[in-house]
Coordinates of C-alpha atoms in Angstrom, one line a residue:
M1 CA -17.2 -20.1 -22.9
L2 CA -21.0 -19.9 -21.0
R3 CA -22.7 -23.1 -20.1
P4 CA -25.6 -23.9 -17.4
T5 CA -24.6 -26.0 -14.2
I6 CA -26.1 -26.4 -11.2
L7 CA -26.0 -23.8 -8.3
G8 CA -23.7 -22.5 -7.2
M9 CA -21.1 -23.0 -3.7
L10 CA -22.7 -21.2 -0.4
A11 CA -20.3 -18.4 -1.3
S12 CA -23.1 -16.7 -2.1
A13 CA -24.6 -16.2 1.3
V14 CA -20.9 -14.2 2.5
A15 CA -21.7 -10.4 3.7
A16 CA -18.8 -8.5 1.2
L17 CA -15.9 -7.7 2.7
Q18 CA -15.7 -3.8 3.4
Y19 CA -13.9 -0.6 4.1
G20 CA -14.9 2.4 6.7
T21 CA -13.3 5.3 7.2
T22 CA -9.5 5.3 8.5
P23 CA -9.0 6.8 11.9
G24 CA -8.0 9.9 10.3
G25 CA -10.9 10.1 8.5
Y26 CA -9.6 8.8 5.1
S27 CA -12.4 7.4 2.6
A28 CA -9.0 5.8 0.6
A29 CA -5.9 5.0 -0.5
P30 CA -3.7 7.8 -1.5
R31 CA -2.4 7.8 -5.0
G32 CA 1.0 9.7 -5.9
W33 CA 4.5 8.7 -6.2
N34 CA 7.4 7.8 -3.2
S35 CA 11.1 8.4 -4.0
F36 CA 13.0 5.3 -2.4
A37 CA 12.5 2.9 -6.1
M38 CA 14.7 6.5 -7.7
Q39 CA 16.9 7.0 -4.9
S40 CA 17.9 2.8 -5.0
L41 CA 19.1 3.4 -8.8
G42 CA 21.1 5.9 -8.4
M43 CA 19.2 9.2 -8.7
T44 CA 20.7 12.0 -6.8
Y45 CA 18.4 12.7 -4.3
N46 CA 18.0 16.1 -3.7
Q47 CA 14.6 19.1 -4.3
E48 CA 15.8 19.5 -7.6
N49 CA 15.5 16.0 -9.0
V50 CA 12.5 14.9 -6.4
I51 CA 11.1 18.3 -8.2
T52 CA 11.5 17.4 -11.1
Q53 CA 9.7 13.6 -10.9
C54 CA 6.8 15.4 -9.4
D55 CA 6.5 17.5 -11.6
Q56 CA 5.4 15.0 -14.1
L57 CA 2.2 14.3 -12.0
V58 CA 0.7 17.1 -12.6
N59 CA 2.5 17.0 -16.3
L60 CA 1.0 13.3 -17.5
L61 CA -1.4 12.5 -14.5
D62 CA -3.4 15.7 -13.6
G63 CA -7.4 14.7 -13.1
Y64 CA -6.7 11.0 -12.6
G65 CA -5.8 11.4 -8.6
Y66 CA -2.4 10.8 -7.8
D67 CA -1.4 14.1 -6.3
L68 CA 1.1 12.3 -3.1
C69 CA 4.6 13.8 -3.3
S70 CA 6.2 11.4 -0.7
L71 CA 9.8 11.7 0.2
D72 CA 11.6 8.5 1.4
S73 CA 14.5 8.0 3.6
G74 CA 17.3 10.5 3.6
W75 CA 15.4 14.1 3.7
S76 CA 16.0 14.4 6.9
V77 CA 19.0 14.7 9.3
G78 CA 20.8 11.5 10.3
S79 CA 22.1 12.0 13.6
E80 CA 20.8 14.8 15.4
G81 CA 17.4 17.1 16.0
D82 CA 17.4 20.7 16.0
E83 CA 17.1 22.5 19.3
Y84 CA 14.4 21.0 20.2
G85 CA 15.1 17.4 19.4
R86 CA 12.7 17.2 16.6
I87 CA 13.3 15.5 13.4
T88 CA 14.9 18.0 10.9
Y89 CA 16.1 18.4 7.4
D90 CA 19.2 18.3 5.7
T91 CA 19.9 21.9 4.3
S92 CA 22.2 20.3 1.7
V93 CA 19.5 18.9 0.3
F94 CA 16.7 20.2 0.3
D95 CA 15.0 22.8 1.9
I96 CA 11.0 21.5 3.0
P97 CA 8.6 24.4 3.0
T98 CA 9.6 25.7 -0.3
L99 CA 9.6 22.3 -1.6
A100 CA 5.4 22.0 -0.1
D101 CA 4.9 25.0 -0.8
H102 CA 5.9 24.6 -4.3
L103 CA 3.9 21.1 -4.7
H104 CA 1.2 22.7 -3.2
D105 CA 0.9 25.5 -5.4
E106 CA 0.5 22.5 -8.3
G107 CA -2.4 20.7 -6.0
L108 CA -0.3 17.9 -4.7
K109 CA 0.8 17.2 -1.1
L110 CA 3.7 16.0 0.5
G111 CA 5.0 12.9 2.3
V112 CA 8.0 12.2 4.6
Y113 CA 9.3 9.6 6.3
V114 CA 10.5 8.5 9.8
V115 CA 11.3 6.1 12.2
P116 CA 10.7 5.7 15.5
G117 CA 12.9 7.0 18.7
Y118 CA 14.6 10.4 18.8
F119 CA 18.4 10.8 18.5
E120 CA 20.8 9.8 21.1
S121 CA 22.7 12.7 20.8
D122 CA 19.6 15.1 21.6
A123 CA 19.4 13.3 25.2
N124 CA 19.5 16.7 27.1
K125 CA 17.8 18.9 24.5
T126 CA 14.4 20.1 26.3
I127 CA 11.3 19.5 24.4
K128 CA 9.4 22.6 22.9
G129 CA 7.1 24.1 25.4
T130 CA 8.0 21.6 28.5
N131 CA 10.5 21.5 30.8
Y132 CA 11.5 18.0 30.2
T133 CA 14.5 16.4 28.4
L134 CA 14.3 13.9 25.8
S135 CA 16.5 11.9 28.0
E136 CA 13.6 12.1 31.1
I137 CA 11.1 10.0 28.2
G138 CA 13.4 7.4 26.7
N139 CA 13.5 3.7 27.5
G140 CA 16.8 3.9 27.7
H141 CA 16.7 1.1 24.1
N142 CA 19.0 2.0 21.4
N143 CA 17.4 0.8 18.5
G144 CA 20.8 0.5 16.3
M145 CA 19.9 3.9 14.5
S146 CA 21.4 6.0 16.5
R147 CA 17.9 7.0 18.2
I148 CA 16.1 5.9 21.8
D149 CA 12.7 4.7 22.1
L150 CA 9.7 6.7 24.1
N151 CA 9.0 5.4 27.6
Y152 CA 5.0 6.4 26.6
S153 CA 3.8 6.1 30.0
H154 CA 5.3 9.5 30.7
P155 CA 3.5 12.7 29.7
G156 CA 6.3 14.4 27.8
A157 CA 6.6 11.1 25.2
Q158 CA 3.4 12.4 24.0
L159 CA 5.0 15.9 24.2
W160 CA 7.6 14.9 21.7
C161 CA 5.6 13.7 19.5
N162 CA 3.7 16.3 19.1
S163 CA 5.6 19.0 19.1
V164 CA 7.4 16.8 15.8
L165 CA 3.8 16.9 14.6
D166 CA 3.5 20.8 14.9
Q167 CA 6.3 21.7 13.1
F168 CA 5.8 19.1 10.2
S169 CA 2.3 21.4 9.8
E170 CA 4.1 24.6 9.9
W171 CA 6.6 23.4 7.3
G172 CA 3.3 21.9 5.1
V173 CA 3.3 18.0 5.6
D174 CA 0.8 16.1 4.4
M175 CA 1.4 12.8 4.8
I176 CA 3.8 10.6 7.3
K177 CA 5.4 6.9 6.7
L178 CA 6.6 6.0 9.8
D179 CA 8.8 2.7 9.7
Y180 CA 10.8 -0.3 11.2
V181 CA 7.6 -0.6 13.7
T182 CA 7.1 -3.9 15.4
P183 CA 5.7 -6.0 15.6
G184 CA 6.7 -6.8 12.1
S185 CA 9.8 -5.7 10.4
P186 CA 11.0 -8.6 10.0
D187 CA 14.9 -9.3 8.7
N188 CA 15.3 -5.1 9.9
G189 CA 19.2 -5.4 10.4
V190 CA 18.7 -3.1 13.0
D191 CA 18.3 -3.7 17.1
L192 CA 14.5 -2.8 17.1
L193 CA 12.4 -3.7 20.4
A194 CA 9.8 -6.9 19.6
D195 CA 7.0 -4.4 20.6
N196 CA 7.7 -0.3 19.4
S197 CA 3.9 -0.1 18.8
G198 CA 3.1 2.9 20.7
I199 CA 4.4 4.9 18.7
V200 CA 2.0 4.5 15.8
K201 CA -0.7 5.3 18.8
C202 CA 1.8 8.9 19.4
Y203 CA 1.9 10.2 15.9
H204 CA -2.0 9.3 15.7
S205 CA -2.4 11.2 19.0
A206 CA -0.6 14.1 17.3
I207 CA -2.0 14.3 14.1
A208 CA -5.5 15.0 16.1
Q209 CA -4.1 17.7 17.7
Q210 CA -3.5 19.4 14.8
D211 CA -5.8 21.6 12.6
R212 CA -4.9 20.4 9.0
P213 CA -5.5 16.7 7.7
V214 CA -2.3 14.6 7.7
R215 CA -2.0 10.6 6.8
L216 CA -0.2 8.2 8.4
D217 CA 1.2 4.9 6.7
I218 CA 3.0 2.2 9.4
S219 CA 5.3 -0.5 7.4
W220 CA 6.7 -3.2 7.2
K221 CA 4.8 -6.3 7.4
L222 CA 3.3 -5.9 10.1
D223 CA 1.5 -8.3 12.8
R224 CA -2.1 -8.8 11.8
N225 CA -3.0 -10.6 15.8
E226 CA -4.4 -9.1 18.2
P227 CA -3.5 -6.6 19.4
Y228 CA -1.3 -5.4 17.3
Y229 CA -4.3 -5.2 14.7
S230 CA -6.9 -2.8 16.4
I231 CA -4.2 -0.7 17.4
W232 CA -2.9 -0.7 13.8
R233 CA -6.4 -0.3 11.9
T234 CA -7.0 2.4 15.2
N235 CA -4.4 4.1 14.7
A236 CA -2.9 4.1 11.3
D237 CA -4.9 4.8 7.3
T238 CA -2.4 2.3 5.7
M239 CA 0.0 -0.3 7.1
R240 CA 2.3 -2.4 5.0
T241 CA 1.2 -6.2 3.9
D242 CA 4.8 -6.9 2.6
Q243 CA 8.9 -6.5 2.8
D244 CA 9.7 -3.9 -0.1
L245 CA 9.2 -4.5 -3.6
N246 CA 11.9 -2.8 -5.3
G247 CA 15.3 -5.0 -5.5
G248 CA 16.4 -6.8 -8.8
D249 CA 20.0 -6.1 -10.9
G250 CA 19.8 -3.1 -11.8
V251 CA 15.3 -2.7 -12.3
Q252 CA 12.6 -1.9 -9.8
T253 CA 11.5 -5.5 -9.3
Q254 CA 10.9 -8.8 -10.6
W255 CA 8.0 -11.1 -10.8
S256 CA 8.7 -13.3 -8.0
T257 CA 8.8 -10.0 -5.5
V258 CA 5.5 -9.2 -7.1
Q259 CA 4.1 -12.5 -6.7
R260 CA 5.4 -12.4 -3.1
A261 CA 4.0 -9.0 -2.2
I262 CA 0.6 -10.5 -4.1
E263 CA 0.6 -13.7 -1.6
Q264 CA 1.2 -11.6 1.1
Y265 CA -2.4 -9.7 0.6
R266 CA -3.6 -12.9 0.2
E267 CA -2.5 -14.1 3.4
Y268 CA -3.6 -11.0 5.4
I269 CA -6.7 -10.7 3.7
V270 CA -7.9 -14.1 4.4
Q271 CA -6.5 -13.3 8.3
V272 CA -8.3 -10.7 8.8
N273 CA -11.9 -11.4 7.2
Q274 CA -11.8 -13.6 9.8
N275 CA -12.8 -11.2 12.5
Y276 CA -13.5 -8.0 10.7
S277 CA -16.5 -7.5 8.1
T278 CA -15.2 -3.3 7.7
L279 CA -12.2 -2.5 7.6
T280 CA -10.6 0.6 9.0
I281 CA -7.2 0.9 6.9
Y282 CA -6.0 0.0 3.6
P283 CA -2.8 -2.2 2.9
D284 CA 0.1 -0.7 1.4
M285 CA 1.3 -3.4 -1.3
D286 CA 4.3 -1.0 -1.7
N287 CA 5.2 0.7 -5.0
L288 CA 3.6 0.7 -8.0
F289 CA 6.0 -0.2 -10.8
V290 CA 4.3 0.4 -13.9
G291 CA 5.3 3.1 -15.4
N292 CA 8.2 2.0 -16.7
S293 CA 9.5 -0.5 -19.8
A294 CA 10.6 -4.0 -18.8
S295 CA 13.9 -2.6 -19.0
L296 CA 13.8 -0.6 -16.6
S297 CA 10.9 -2.2 -14.2
G298 CA 12.2 -5.3 -14.1
I299 CA 8.6 -6.5 -15.3
T300 CA 6.9 -7.7 -18.6
D301 CA 3.9 -5.9 -20.1
T302 CA 1.8 -9.0 -19.1
Q303 CA 3.4 -8.9 -15.8
R304 CA 2.8 -4.8 -15.4
Q305 CA -1.2 -4.8 -15.9
A306 CA -1.4 -8.0 -13.3
V307 CA 0.7 -5.2 -11.1
M308 CA -2.1 -2.4 -12.0
T309 CA -4.5 -5.1 -11.7
H310 CA -4.0 -6.3 -8.2
W311 CA -3.4 -2.8 -5.8
V312 CA -6.1 -1.7 -7.5
G313 CA -8.4 -4.4 -6.5
A314 CA -7.1 -4.4 -3.4
G315 CA -7.8 -0.8 -3.0
A316 CA -4.5 -0.4 -2.1
N317 CA -2.2 2.6 -2.5
L318 CA -1.4 3.9 -5.4
I319 CA 2.2 5.4 -5.2
I320 CA 4.0 4.7 -8.5
G321 CA 7.6 3.8 -7.6
S322 CA 8.7 4.3 -11.8
N323 CA 10.6 7.0 -13.5
M324 CA 8.6 9.9 -14.0
T325 CA 10.5 10.5 -16.6
A326 CA 10.5 7.6 -18.4
I327 CA 6.7 6.4 -18.5
D328 CA 6.1 4.8 -21.9
D329 CA 2.9 4.9 -23.8
Y330 CA 1.5 1.1 -22.3
G331 CA 2.5 2.5 -18.8
L332 CA 0.1 5.5 -18.7
S333 CA -2.0 3.6 -20.5
L334 CA -2.5 1.4 -17.2
L335 CA -2.1 4.5 -15.0
T336 CA -4.9 6.4 -16.6
N337 CA -7.4 4.0 -17.9
D338 CA -11.1 5.5 -17.0
L339 CA -12.7 2.6 -16.2
V340 CA -9.5 1.2 -13.4
L341 CA -10.0 4.5 -11.7
E342 CA -14.0 4.1 -11.6
I343 CA -12.8 0.0 -10.6
A344 CA -10.2 2.1 -8.2
D345 CA -13.2 4.1 -6.2
F346 CA -15.1 0.9 -6.1
T347 CA -12.2 -1.3 -4.4
S348 CA -11.5 1.8 -2.6
G349 CA -15.6 0.5 -0.3
Y350 CA -15.1 -3.3 -1.4
P351 CA -11.3 -5.4 -1.3
M352 CA -10.6 -8.2 -3.8
R353 CA -10.4 -11.3 -1.4
P354 CA -10.0 -14.7 -2.8
T355 CA -12.1 -17.5 -3.6
Q356 CA -9.7 -20.8 -3.6
G357 CA -7.6 -22.2 -1.0
N358 CA -8.2 -19.5 1.8
S359 CA -7.9 -23.3 4.1
N360 CA -4.1 -22.5 3.0
E361 CA -2.7 -19.8 5.5
S362 CA 0.4 -19.8 4.4
Y363 CA 0.5 -21.4 0.7
G364 CA -1.1 -19.3 -2.3
R365 CA -2.0 -21.2 -5.5
Q366 CA -0.8 -20.7 -8.9
G367 CA -4.4 -19.3 -9.6
Q368 CA -7.2 -17.5 -8.4
V369 CA -10.3 -16.1 -8.9
W370 CA -10.5 -12.6 -6.4
I371 CA -13.7 -10.9 -5.9
A372 CA -14.4 -7.3 -4.8
G373 CA -18.1 -6.7 -3.5
P374 CA -20.9 -7.2 -4.2
N375 CA -22.5 -4.0 -3.0
S376 CA -25.9 -3.2 -2.5
S377 CA -26.7 -2.4 -5.7
G378 CA -25.4 -6.1 -6.9
V379 CA -22.2 -4.4 -8.6
A380 CA -18.4 -6.4 -8.1
V381 CA -15.4 -6.8 -9.2
V382 CA -14.0 -10.0 -10.0
V383 CA -9.6 -10.7 -11.4
V384 CA -9.2 -14.0 -12.5
A385 CA -5.2 -14.7 -12.4
N386 CA -2.4 -16.6 -13.4
Y387 CA 1.0 -16.5 -11.2
G388 CA 2.3 -18.6 -14.0
N389 CA 5.6 -20.9 -13.2
S390 CA 8.5 -18.0 -13.6
G391 CA 8.7 -17.0 -10.9
N392 CA 9.4 -18.4 -7.8
N393 CA 7.2 -21.6 -7.1
D394 CA 7.6 -22.1 -3.6
L395 CA 5.0 -20.1 -3.0
F396 CA 2.4 -22.2 -4.5
D397 CA 0.7 -25.7 -2.8
P398 CA 0.8 -27.2 -5.2
T399 CA 4.0 -26.6 -6.9
P400 CA 3.0 -25.3 -10.3
I401 CA 4.2 -27.5 -13.4
K402 CA 3.3 -25.6 -16.1
G403 CA 3.1 -21.5 -17.4
S404 CA -0.7 -21.8 -18.4
W405 CA -3.6 -22.2 -16.1
S406 CA -7.0 -23.0 -17.0
Y407 CA -10.3 -21.6 -14.5
S408 CA -13.7 -23.1 -14.5
F409 CA -16.5 -21.1 -12.7
T410 CA -19.6 -20.2 -12.1
P411 CA -21.1 -16.4 -10.6
S412 CA -22.3 -18.1 -7.4
D413 CA -19.8 -20.1 -6.9
I414 CA -17.5 -16.8 -5.9
G415 CA -20.2 -15.0 -3.8
L416 CA -22.5 -14.0 -6.7
D417 CA -26.3 -14.1 -7.2
P418 CA -27.5 -17.1 -8.5
Y419 CA -30.4 -16.0 -10.5
A420 CA -29.4 -12.6 -11.7
K421 CA -28.5 -11.6 -15.4
Y422 CA -24.2 -10.0 -15.4
V423 CA -23.4 -7.8 -17.9
V424 CA -19.8 -8.3 -17.5
E425 CA -17.2 -5.2 -18.3
D426 CA -13.6 -6.6 -20.0
V427 CA -11.3 -3.8 -18.0
W428 CA -8.7 -5.0 -20.3
D429 CA -9.8 -5.5 -23.0
S430 CA -13.0 -3.5 -24.5
D431 CA -14.3 -5.8 -26.8
G432 CA -14.4 -8.4 -24.2
G433 CA -17.1 -8.5 -22.3
F434 CA -20.0 -10.3 -21.8
T435 CA -23.5 -11.4 -20.3
V436 CA -23.8 -14.4 -17.9
Y437 CA -26.0 -15.8 -15.5
G438 CA -24.9 -16.3 -11.8
N439 CA -25.3 -20.2 -12.2
S440 CA -22.8 -20.9 -15.9
T441 CA -19.9 -21.5 -16.1
I442 CA -17.0 -19.2 -17.3
N443 CA -14.0 -20.5 -17.9
G444 CA -11.0 -20.2 -19.7
T445 CA -7.2 -20.3 -19.9
L446 CA -4.8 -17.9 -19.0
E447 CA -0.8 -17.5 -19.9
D448 CA 2.0 -17.3 -17.1
S449 CA 1.2 -13.9 -15.1
A450 CA -1.7 -13.2 -17.6
V451 CA -5.3 -11.8 -15.7
K452 CA -8.4 -11.0 -16.6
F453 CA -9.8 -7.5 -15.0
W454 CA -14.0 -7.6 -15.1
R455 CA -16.4 -5.8 -13.6
F456 CA -20.1 -7.5 -13.4
T457 CA -23.1 -5.5 -13.2
S458 CA -26.7 -7.6 -12.4
S459 CA -29.7 -6.7 -14.6

């Protein structure tokens, strides 16, 4: 497997990309569960069933950091707000303060879903604590969801956002997913403004005036160019890098969609790394579909392992989309692997970045070698992945010809010290560890959708 070679590439001189503290003060992406996939697959969406799912976070995953129970769309009234035009819950299916109390008593946190704007039907209502009516703070544009976008130059716009957050805080909300943000949110099927980024600033400022922390996640497939990326990274804690991951014939996802999400992360991290060495926003690669067998998840065990590897390697949200009442033994082993979660702590500070084909902004490669770190102690995480030819081959250049893929590289090729000796731990194979020098070759062959997940420690 290992043989001496000449000195590696100049990548060893490149400083490791890092994460810094987010605008909300977080030093890691959230972990937990989200309702959307289960809703899409027919779960009756009400408080009882959400509690059943989220109680399993405690029963199965207590102590592993999965502490967010996140409601997706449908928890709130869809046509009007309360007497002050604030977002309010649908009492026929949810009692949000009671749900928050239940979750908090179990050591969990509550997330809710919102979209931009106030309801058109609330135009004549007065913002709480002010003399402004909602019609005064609107810009006249109906975004296609029965809501009017805000005129952020009007002082009442921020006061409305503040009033929404005041009520959320009273209820005990710990995270907000703000969807339909632009530039981004392609193929939305409604009538979004080309730029509604002001809503992100508005929610961030409203969160900042609370006396309790609230995460802000923004969605979806958001523009990575300036000035918008700077708006996201200075006002939100996590941002969706792709479209929805769920979707398939009666299953949670499919391999071709997973491939797309990974490729979108690759394009994102390559682009932002050109301008930033420290990122202050974490990627949201959408829900983590690793908990259930192929009949429910839509992906094989090999592919589930690949998903867990990439989401952890990216330092991304680890928000489970699986049916928590049907977690199988393999899914549980992926979610609770001690070394994986140690690495997740590491990649909360150092996201993985690709080492091959980075000049191609639009197409990835069938095989990729990723590296996270190294940190100042010489620790790095390496992912070797074969995306195969059984999914969406249009994502790759050149087009994959066969399912298997062979790799060959030295640690110095991917940015590690050519003169160091490394002890390598194999995350998914406890007997697969080895020792390698920085200028020695590592090679092997991976079958379709298989990965190697290694932690390198200089000795």
